[in-house]
Every structure is written in structure tokens, then in C-alpha cells.
Amino acid sequence: MNKKYLSKVVAIVVSMMLSVSFVGCNKTEKTTSKSGEEVGGNFNPTGYPIVNEEITIRAFTQIDPQSKDFNEMKILKDLKEKTGINVVYECISGSIWNEKKNLVLASNELPDIFLGGGLSDSDVIKYGSQGVFIPLEDWIDQYAVNIKKVFEEDPSVKKSCTAADGHIYTLPYVDGYEPEDVTNHMFINKTWLEKLGLSVPTTTDEFYDVLKAFKEKDPNGNGEKDEIPFTYRVGNVYNGDFSLSGAFGVLDGPEHVMIKDNKMVFSPMEEGYKEYIQWTQKLYGEGLIDKEIFTQDQGQYLAKGKMDVVGGFVIYSSDNMVGEERADKDFMVLQPLEGPNGDRLWGRYVKGIRPHKVAITKENQNVEATIRWIDEFFDEEFGVESHLGEIGKVILKEGDKYKVATPPEGVTAAQFKFENSAGPFAPGIVSKEVYRNRLIQNKSAERKTKAYELYDEFATQNPLPIMSFTNAQLNEIATIKADIDTYVEEMKAKWITGQSNIEKDWEDYKNTLKKMQVDRYVELYQEAYDLYQKQ
């Protein structure tokens, strides 16, 4: 054989052997997960980094308008270094979110994850059933130790995440700040009480007497009858009247349903609601309630608090209404009033579980790594950092306690927080223990906590949970609710302002609601509640 030819053959064979050798070295070994998917050797089921070689995940992200670009946020850059996962955030804020979200969901160019919230119940059910959002329960069970711990410690969190079809498509932000569950309180002008020699009212009758004195005895001392004894905004969760009917054994709310003896009832058809309306009409008719409760916007409402004309009001925190100085000097928390039948209730909302903060789409090729990345937000320390602020900058750690730092001059507390954290626009948890035992709060938060402690024993222990509905149920609820909402609000205004008489109208009112399918509306909520209890 020709030596030159033989040399060429040997060179080709060696080259092929080397190629095979290099292919073998670079080949990714794969294992099979419990869910039946192959898991790449680049992924580490435990420990850090999560991946040996960097991967990139695209996140379509809702952020606060005051927020810093997530791509430039230090805590998220640090998370990239720890995990090996490079998340590229497309950050959207404000009113354009829904439009852009809908366009993305309708397109063939999905991100790997939706982050920050902004997904509706309808979005989750629709796109979960279509396979756009993937079920997460198997991945959580296999790789998400922090999420599993949260589920085990508080089963209501898992229930709130579980869709009507039994799958988990999204994960929430669990905010353990309990005062958020009671969204408002009553406040009364203690300076006026002292000036007029009045005791703090504890019943609806005593409250009536106090308001009458506020109206007639010039407690602000200016010689004019300009006092507004009591004010609120009808139908507002934070500044409104939904819980005032608790003195008559009924709690109203945006959904107009409450749980009574483990059954859903339509609050504005309960006898206690009728009694509440009659009491309110008496106060309104005698000028003891602000004539603008049905019409004032938030700006008008808050402006009244800046003048010495208001005797009592309903709001999230008194300093929001009257400012820091007068919140302590002139006003006090007024506990829920006791009604004529001994009822003393106040509304509680499940504000601590904020759903749909993250979803993984079918385009994601690294689900096991992504679920471990999401799981980081459910770690206690990173939960604090990602939601309350960067540790060492916004949150100062002193032993086992966290202290909120003072913002730099010219920077508001909100700006300081959102420039250095995702705030509520991320999944994860800040536990009750952090708030109770470790977080040293600012003055406003301390004031809110004290108000909550005075209300906790009266706030319902059975609030409406976060329940899952099918799309068909959601559509039916929306259709019925549009009519009954309008009618309930219309009749409430007529009765309170004296344009109509609830005693004469009551039976016709209930019959009209039945014609509007209120019974079916309640039944739909009952179906969802029954499912929630079984999950």
C-alpha cells in the first residue's frame, strides 16, 4: 500500500476517534424525573449553583411604576450568581400591562415565565387548561423544598393555588403581615370627646348620641356648625362601610356573600342588613353622616381629614387621613360597635395570600431549574430581601432582628423599597414570625398593628377564602353580578337618603333579586367553597 495513502487513512481514523471522544465528553447524561420528563446533567437537584453552565430564562414581568429595572437590581443579580440562572426581565408597569399581557398570551412567542402577578383567575384557568401554563405540582414535590414547607405549614396556601381542575398553575406571594387582613378601622376624635365630656362609645346607640353631640355642640370651637360627625366612602374596601353592618350580624363586601354556618348567603338579603340600613338612614337623615358618602372621591375624602371638621371616619390607617401628628394627638381607634342584638363583627379579608405571582409556560425548556429558582423566593431571608428591601441597605439585620433603614434624604420610603426589591410583585413569602418577632416596624406600621390588635377578636374568623372557579362559573358570576351589583347599590342609596322606605320595599327587593338569579349566584360560590374544603 502506498505510504502516503496509508498516512491519510490513519489521519482520518484518528480524527474520527478524537471526534467520538470529544462527543462522549460533552454528552449530557440524563435522568428521569418523577413527572416522566428527562432532566439534563447540567441541572443540580440540590445545592448550588442550580445549573453548572449558565442558562437564560425570559420573564415577562409586571413591576411597580416606582420600581427599578429588575435587570439592574442587585438582589436579582446576586440570585443569578448563586443559581447560575440568568433571567432576562421584560419589565412592564402601569396601565399598559393588561394590553401587553393579552397580546403575548395570544401570540406564538411566549416567555419562559410570567412574573409579578397581573394574571387574572380567568387567565390562569383558560391558559392552564390549554397547556400554555404548565402544571407545577409534580415539580414542586420533587424540587421545591421551601414551597413544600409553606404548603405543609399552611394548607390554605396550597388550596389557594389549586385550580378547579386540581392543578397548580401559579404560585403566590404569602404576606404574613396580619394587619393587612383587616383592611380598615373606625377612628374617633378623642379631643372632641374630652372637650364635650363624652365617653368612648361602644354600642350603636352610644355612637348615635356621640355623633349628635358632635353635630350640635361645636366641638371644634369655631362658632360654626361645620362639623361632619362621621364620614366614609360607600362601597370602598379601605375607606368604606362594608363592615359597619357587622353590628347587626351581617358582613358585606365586594362579592356581597358571606359564610354563615358553613353556607354562603347573600348579605344584602339578610334581616341584619335591613336593620343596618334603617339605622344608617336615621343617622343620615339627622345629618350625623356626611352627605357626600356616595359621591366623594379619595382626594375629597382625605382633604376633609386635613381640616378640624371630622369627628369620626373609616380608613386603613388614621395617619393616612389626618397626618402623623394628629393621628396620635387627636384621634383614637374606635373598636367595632355592639348592635342592639349583641352582635359585634368586623370584616376580615384573606389579603395575606396574593395569588398568581408566577407561572411557567410551555416554552420553558428548563422547568426543573426554573422551579428551584422560584423556590428561592420562599426562603425566609431571601423572602425578606426580595419583598421588603435589600438586606444591608433597606433592611438592616441586627442579630435575629430586621430593622427598616431610614431612606436617604429626598427619597420616599416607597422609592427606597422599590429601587431595591420587587415588593409584592414577586412570588415567595414573608412569614408571620418575621413580622411578629423580628421586623422592627416604622411608626405608621406600628400604629396599624395596634389597631389590628384591637380589632382581631371581633374580625370574622371565617372570611371568604381564595377559591378557584372554572371559566364557565366565572363568566356566569360576572353576568349575574353586573345586574345585582347595580340594583343593590341603587336601592341602598335610595333607602339611606330617604328616597324610598326599606320596610315597604323589602319583599319586592328580595323578589327582584331572585329574578336576577341571585340564588344561582350564591350557588356558584357555594360550589367553589365546597371544592375548596375538599382540596
XYZ file of C-alpha atoms in Angstrom:
535
model
C 0.000 0.000 0.000
C 1.220 3.491 -0.794
C 2.718 5.033 2.347
C 1.261 8.459 1.526
C -2.205 6.939 1.128
C -1.825 4.930 4.367
C -0.877 8.096 6.266
C -4.074 9.785 5.070
C -6.202 6.816 6.201
C -4.557 6.788 9.634
C -5.100 10.551 9.980
C -8.807 10.209 9.117
C -9.273 7.324 11.582
C -7.522 9.240 14.376
C -9.612 12.300 13.599
C -12.806 10.234 13.803
C -11.708 8.677 17.099
C -10.969 12.089 18.556
C -14.351 13.377 17.388
C -16.105 10.462 19.037
C -14.054 11.044 22.165
C -14.984 14.741 22.322
C -18.632 13.976 21.680
C -18.558 11.497 24.546
C -17.006 14.077 26.887
C -19.583 16.728 26.052
C -22.600 14.455 26.051
C -25.186 15.393 28.714
C -26.203 12.480 30.880
C -29.933 12.458 31.559
C -32.126 11.095 34.292
C -35.865 10.812 34.506
C -37.910 12.883 36.963
C -40.995 11.664 38.807
C -43.115 13.509 36.293
C -41.633 11.457 33.471
C -39.525 14.275 31.991
C -35.833 13.911 31.245
C -33.593 16.058 33.430
C -30.344 17.328 31.957
C -26.987 16.718 33.647
C -26.417 20.470 33.735
C -29.066 20.655 36.450
C -28.358 20.038 40.141
C -31.411 18.829 42.090
C -29.876 20.127 45.328
C -27.140 22.548 46.316
C -25.721 25.480 44.355
C -25.399 26.504 41.658
C -28.692 25.168 40.346
C -27.053 24.689 36.934
C -23.395 24.082 36.191
C -23.416 26.058 32.961
C -25.433 29.273 32.809
C -28.892 29.139 31.257
C -31.156 32.041 30.309
C -34.838 32.357 31.184
C -37.053 35.040 29.662
C -39.509 36.638 32.122
C -42.458 38.812 31.110
C -42.661 40.885 34.286
C -45.134 43.234 35.937
C -43.445 45.816 38.169
C -44.426 48.816 40.264
C -44.126 52.187 38.439
C -41.606 53.259 41.098
C -39.527 50.125 40.679
C -36.006 49.908 39.400
C -35.484 47.782 36.285
C -35.261 44.214 37.548
C -32.307 43.585 35.212
C -30.321 46.157 37.221
C -31.473 45.204 40.719
C -28.641 43.980 42.933
C -30.594 41.278 44.790
C -31.621 39.682 41.491
C -28.075 39.914 40.147
C -26.894 38.174 43.314
C -29.520 35.477 42.757
C -28.103 34.922 39.281
C -24.611 34.430 40.718
C -25.885 31.990 43.312
C -28.016 29.882 40.963
C -26.302 30.172 37.586
C -29.638 31.171 36.055
C -29.680 34.374 34.021
C -33.197 35.789 33.991
C -33.856 38.465 31.382
C -36.769 40.594 32.549
C -39.092 42.457 30.197
C -40.481 44.925 32.728
C -43.967 46.378 32.246
C -45.713 48.778 34.638
C -48.885 50.764 34.837
C -51.987 50.657 32.685
C -50.296 49.097 29.646
C -49.707 45.783 31.439
C -53.033 44.150 30.589
C -52.855 45.096 26.925
C -49.325 43.766 26.527
C -50.051 40.651 28.579
C -53.039 39.781 26.401
C -51.014 40.273 23.227
C -48.249 37.995 24.497
C -50.682 35.292 25.587
C -52.347 35.361 22.174
C -49.040 35.156 20.308
C -46.752 32.277 19.437
C -43.829 33.985 21.179
C -44.330 33.140 24.808
C -41.800 33.949 27.548
C -40.463 31.192 29.775
C -42.307 32.627 32.777
C -44.865 35.273 33.643
C -43.700 37.079 36.764
C -45.058 39.727 39.107
C -48.763 38.998 39.087
C -51.215 40.616 36.729
C -52.699 37.277 35.714
C -56.425 37.002 36.365
C -58.269 33.920 37.593
C -59.708 33.637 34.090
C -56.227 33.797 32.529
C -54.985 31.000 34.751
C -57.911 28.660 34.100
C -58.040 29.383 30.365
C -54.351 29.093 29.593
C -53.759 26.344 32.128
C -56.401 24.139 30.513
C -54.929 24.912 27.077
C -51.456 23.852 28.185
C -49.938 27.339 27.884
C -49.215 27.337 31.620
C -47.828 24.030 32.815
C -48.944 22.212 35.995
C -46.372 22.700 38.743
C -47.386 20.256 41.474
C -45.031 17.420 40.444
C -42.101 19.790 40.004
C -42.805 21.351 43.409
C -42.998 17.948 45.051
C -39.669 16.950 43.552
C -37.509 20.082 43.711
C -39.108 22.919 45.728
C -38.299 22.294 49.391
C -39.239 25.794 50.556
C -42.591 25.832 48.764
C -43.441 22.391 50.138
C -42.671 23.622 53.636
C -45.021 26.596 53.210
C -47.771 24.290 51.919
C -47.331 21.933 54.859
C -47.323 24.677 57.477
C -50.360 26.454 55.998
C -52.597 24.215 53.844
C -54.722 27.233 52.882
C -51.825 28.463 50.737
C -51.840 25.271 48.691
C -55.627 25.395 48.412
C -55.484 28.968 47.143
C -53.025 27.889 44.436
C -55.024 24.878 43.298
C -57.254 25.472 40.280
C -60.709 23.944 39.886
C -59.207 21.177 37.726
C -56.860 20.145 40.579
C -53.636 21.538 39.098
C -51.324 24.252 40.407
C -50.506 26.642 37.564
C -49.274 29.640 39.546
C -47.606 30.417 42.862
C -48.422 33.315 45.198
C -46.798 35.877 47.427
C -47.633 34.982 51.019
C -47.508 38.147 53.089
C -47.627 37.300 56.784
C -48.380 40.889 57.803
C -51.627 40.108 59.631
C -52.885 43.719 59.944
C -53.442 43.663 56.172
C -56.219 41.115 56.733
C -58.332 43.788 58.426
C -58.259 46.484 55.792
C -59.876 49.311 57.740
C -60.879 50.521 61.189
C -63.118 53.160 62.726
C -61.447 56.187 64.282
C -62.984 58.839 66.527
C -61.888 62.324 67.562
C -60.787 61.860 71.168
C -60.072 65.600 71.548
C -63.731 66.325 70.802
C -64.834 63.588 73.212
C -62.739 65.099 76.007
C -63.907 68.631 75.263
C -67.573 67.590 75.427
C -67.077 65.265 78.402
C -68.197 62.202 76.447
C -67.219 58.582 76.982
C -65.907 56.444 74.149
C -68.990 54.840 72.532
C -69.174 51.051 72.456
C -72.705 50.466 71.090
C -74.681 51.740 68.122
C -76.947 53.737 70.467
C -73.993 55.344 72.246
C -72.414 56.140 68.901
C -75.603 57.886 67.802
C -75.544 60.035 70.950
C -71.893 60.986 70.409
C -72.455 61.937 66.775
C -75.439 64.065 67.790
C -73.246 65.915 70.281
C -70.535 66.400 67.643
C -73.126 67.980 65.352
C -74.817 70.251 67.862
C -72.184 71.337 70.425
C -69.453 72.937 68.270
C -66.563 70.699 69.393
C -64.045 72.424 67.099
C -64.903 75.736 68.788
C -65.122 77.959 65.716
C -68.697 79.077 66.326
C -69.927 77.457 63.121
C -71.925 74.303 62.509
C -69.359 72.935 60.055
C -68.674 69.647 61.850
C -69.013 66.381 59.922
C -69.776 63.889 62.714
C -68.973 60.747 60.692
C -67.737 60.086 57.166
C -66.717 57.234 54.869
C -66.925 56.203 51.211
C -69.750 53.810 50.399
C -68.575 50.547 48.819
C -64.842 51.142 49.322
C -62.803 48.303 50.856
C -60.296 50.588 52.602
C -62.424 53.634 53.488
C -65.920 52.249 53.326
C -68.917 50.822 55.101
C -68.866 47.089 54.301
C -68.063 46.156 57.905
C -70.366 48.652 59.633
C -73.261 46.199 59.229
C -71.326 43.804 61.483
C -73.071 45.456 64.449
C -76.216 43.830 63.081
C -74.686 40.393 62.485
C -74.030 40.786 58.749
C -70.806 41.442 56.839
C -71.000 42.803 53.322
C -68.209 43.060 50.770
C -67.468 43.458 47.066
C -68.849 39.958 46.362
C -71.911 40.524 48.615
C -71.608 37.000 50.030
C -70.563 35.819 53.478
C -70.135 32.422 55.121
C -72.776 31.700 57.749
C -72.967 28.274 59.403
C -70.679 26.924 56.666
C -73.059 28.112 53.945
C -72.833 31.009 51.534
C -75.509 33.667 51.973
C -76.218 36.877 50.050
C -75.530 39.571 52.647
C -77.831 42.319 51.294
C -80.837 39.983 51.672
C -80.230 39.188 55.341
C -82.504 40.675 58.021
C -79.466 42.151 59.757
C -78.655 44.093 56.584
C -82.156 45.579 56.624
C -81.693 46.654 60.257
C -78.324 48.190 59.401
C -79.821 50.220 56.554
C -82.575 51.507 58.850
C -80.012 52.583 61.460
C -77.846 54.280 58.831
C -80.859 56.071 57.347
C -81.640 57.506 60.784
C -78.089 58.867 61.147
C -78.030 60.212 57.614
C -81.458 61.816 57.933
C -80.368 63.713 61.048
C -77.169 64.969 59.434
C -74.901 62.778 61.545
C -73.298 61.157 58.485
C -71.534 63.049 55.711
C -73.963 63.858 52.875
C -71.186 63.029 50.381
C -70.625 59.385 51.370
C -71.961 58.243 47.972
C -70.155 60.805 45.810
C -66.801 61.822 47.284
C -63.631 60.529 45.654
C -60.457 59.651 47.528
C -58.968 63.118 47.212
C -62.072 64.823 48.545
C -62.303 62.315 51.365
C -58.717 62.774 52.523
C -58.945 66.569 52.233
C -61.613 66.603 54.954
C -59.187 64.937 57.323
C -56.759 67.826 56.979
C -59.342 70.229 58.475
C -60.672 70.186 62.031
C -64.202 69.274 60.968
C -64.369 65.465 61.174
C -65.496 63.568 64.272
C -65.075 60.022 63.004
C -64.093 58.126 59.884
C -63.203 54.741 58.435
C -59.784 54.145 56.854
C -56.832 51.767 56.608
C -54.689 53.825 58.996
C -55.530 57.131 60.679
C -52.315 58.899 59.627
C -53.419 58.499 56.005
C -56.425 60.675 56.816
C -55.215 63.233 59.358
C -51.415 63.069 59.231
C -48.849 61.700 61.666
C -49.179 64.329 64.397
C -52.982 64.413 64.658
C -53.256 60.622 64.328
C -51.759 60.331 67.812
C -52.794 63.668 69.324
C -56.450 63.976 68.274
C -57.726 60.542 67.261
C -58.080 57.044 68.646
C -59.167 53.675 67.325
C -62.866 53.032 67.890
C -63.489 49.315 68.277
C -66.370 47.708 66.354
C -69.719 48.749 67.799
C -72.103 46.357 69.509
C -75.538 46.306 67.911
C -78.988 46.018 69.503
C -78.866 42.206 69.445
C -75.366 41.914 70.911
C -73.607 41.439 67.534
C -70.101 42.844 67.225
C -68.457 41.785 63.978
C -65.932 43.262 61.551
C -64.712 42.137 58.166
C -61.532 40.201 57.579
C -60.090 39.589 54.128
C -57.566 36.982 53.034
C -55.067 39.637 51.986
C -52.075 37.599 53.107
C -52.211 35.325 50.059
C -51.670 37.255 46.853
C -52.177 34.803 44.000
C -50.740 34.291 40.520
C -47.312 35.889 41.028
C -45.512 33.445 38.718
C -46.425 30.922 36.026
C -44.173 28.732 33.865
C -45.129 28.420 30.210
C -44.887 25.501 27.802
C -41.953 27.228 26.057
C -39.720 26.765 29.083
C -37.049 24.118 28.380
C -35.617 24.233 31.903
C -38.602 23.661 34.161
C -36.712 21.827 36.889
C -34.142 24.638 37.153
C -36.859 27.293 36.979
C -38.884 25.790 39.829
C -35.763 25.714 42.001
C -35.120 29.372 41.101
C -38.701 30.257 42.103
C -38.243 28.258 45.298
C -35.522 30.698 46.378
C -38.193 33.381 46.914
C -39.797 31.125 49.544
C -36.590 31.053 51.603
C -37.021 33.213 54.721
C -34.076 35.561 54.258
C -34.439 36.000 50.515
C -38.190 36.400 51.034
C -37.483 39.378 53.278
C -34.942 40.790 50.864
C -36.982 40.359 47.684
C -40.190 41.802 49.149
C -39.132 44.335 51.791
C -35.764 45.507 50.545
C -32.117 44.672 50.123
C -30.565 43.483 53.383
C -27.754 45.812 54.394
C -29.346 48.749 52.604
C -33.125 48.932 53.102
C -33.361 46.248 55.779
C -30.673 46.203 58.440
C -30.103 42.934 60.251
C -29.296 43.174 63.950
C -28.810 39.698 65.382
C -32.016 37.858 64.622
C -33.982 41.073 64.053
C -34.598 43.099 60.923
C -34.692 46.874 61.133
C -36.100 49.148 58.426
C -33.428 51.680 57.468
C -34.137 55.393 57.064
C -34.282 56.363 53.358
C -31.706 58.843 52.067
C -32.753 62.496 52.076
C -35.156 63.281 49.232
C -36.120 59.615 48.732
C -39.508 58.352 49.888
C -39.874 55.055 51.746
C -41.718 53.580 48.743
C -38.986 54.641 46.310
C -36.316 53.287 48.618
C -38.091 49.939 48.835
C -38.926 49.513 45.146
C -35.482 50.537 43.945
C -34.056 47.668 45.974
C -36.726 44.952 45.952
C -39.546 43.522 43.885
C -42.044 44.312 46.639
C -45.338 42.420 46.226
C -44.520 41.815 42.545
C -42.661 38.587 43.220
C -43.638 35.154 44.454
C -42.416 33.983 47.840
C -43.104 34.616 51.494
C -42.505 36.974 54.371
C -43.748 34.910 57.306
C -45.884 35.947 60.253
C -42.938 35.141 62.506
C -40.791 37.706 60.719
C -43.384 40.406 61.320
C -44.245 39.318 64.847
C -40.818 38.639 66.261
C -38.130 40.085 64.073
C -39.165 43.053 61.976
C -38.835 46.378 63.754
C -41.560 48.415 62.093
C -41.858 52.116 61.308
C -44.296 54.363 63.205
C -47.146 54.017 60.715
C -46.860 50.231 60.694
C -46.802 50.141 64.491
C -49.961 52.253 64.574
C -51.654 49.905 62.107
C -50.586 46.858 64.139
C -52.050 48.297 67.348
C -55.350 48.984 65.581
C -55.382 45.427 64.263
C -54.803 44.012 67.744
C -57.881 45.894 68.985
C -59.984 44.529 66.096
C -58.711 40.974 65.834
C -61.129 39.478 68.376
C -64.115 40.965 66.529
C -62.990 40.282 62.955
C -64.666 37.242 61.418
C -62.763 34.005 61.820
C -64.336 32.654 58.634
C -63.565 35.121 55.827
C -64.090 34.275 52.179
C -61.084 32.179 51.144
C -59.324 32.436 47.799
C -61.372 29.962 45.803
C -60.977 28.565 42.302
C -63.700 28.727 39.688
C -63.992 27.274 36.227
C -64.173 29.710 33.330
C -67.848 28.832 32.872
C -68.504 29.688 36.528
C -66.547 32.943 36.288
C -68.489 34.009 33.203
C -71.814 33.183 34.827
C -70.887 35.050 38.012
C -69.802 38.114 36.029
C -73.070 38.189 34.077
C -75.292 37.900 37.151
C -73.178 40.198 39.324
C -73.376 43.099 36.891
C -77.144 43.347 37.405
C -77.364 42.608 41.111
C -74.489 44.989 41.959
C -76.229 47.872 40.249
C -79.566 47.115 41.866
C -78.187 46.620 45.398
C -76.219 49.875 45.214
C -79.177 51.779 43.782
C -81.588 50.628 46.499
C -79.034 51.172 49.256
C -78.635 54.810 48.204
C -82.396 55.342 47.951
C -83.047 53.886 51.381
C -80.228 55.681 53.226
C -81.028 59.074 51.663
C -84.738 58.664 52.386
C -85.899 58.497 48.768
C -87.541 55.168 49.489
C -88.653 53.126 52.509
C -86.914 49.794 53.104
C -89.780 48.485 55.256
C -92.213 48.880 52.373
C -89.731 47.790 49.659
C -88.099 44.801 51.359
C -90.137 41.903 49.957
C -90.237 43.362 46.432
C -86.491 43.982 46.666
C -85.796 40.334 47.546
C -88.126 39.082 44.806
C -86.396 41.292 42.246
C -83.013 39.901 43.251
C -84.343 36.364 42.836
C -85.466 37.241 39.322
C -81.921 38.476 38.703
C -80.701 34.951 39.610
C -79.237 35.793 42.984
C -79.881 32.208 44.127
C -77.749 30.884 41.263
C -75.065 33.457 42.105
C -74.884 32.157 45.694
C -74.942 28.563 44.446
C -71.861 29.193 42.283
C -69.963 30.483 45.303
C -71.145 27.511 47.335
C -69.865 25.094 44.669
C -66.435 26.746 44.764
C -66.413 26.760 48.566
C -67.337 23.071 48.742
C -64.460 22.286 46.359
C -62.078 24.426 48.418
C -62.955 22.488 51.572
C -62.310 19.158 49.855
C -58.887 20.119 48.437
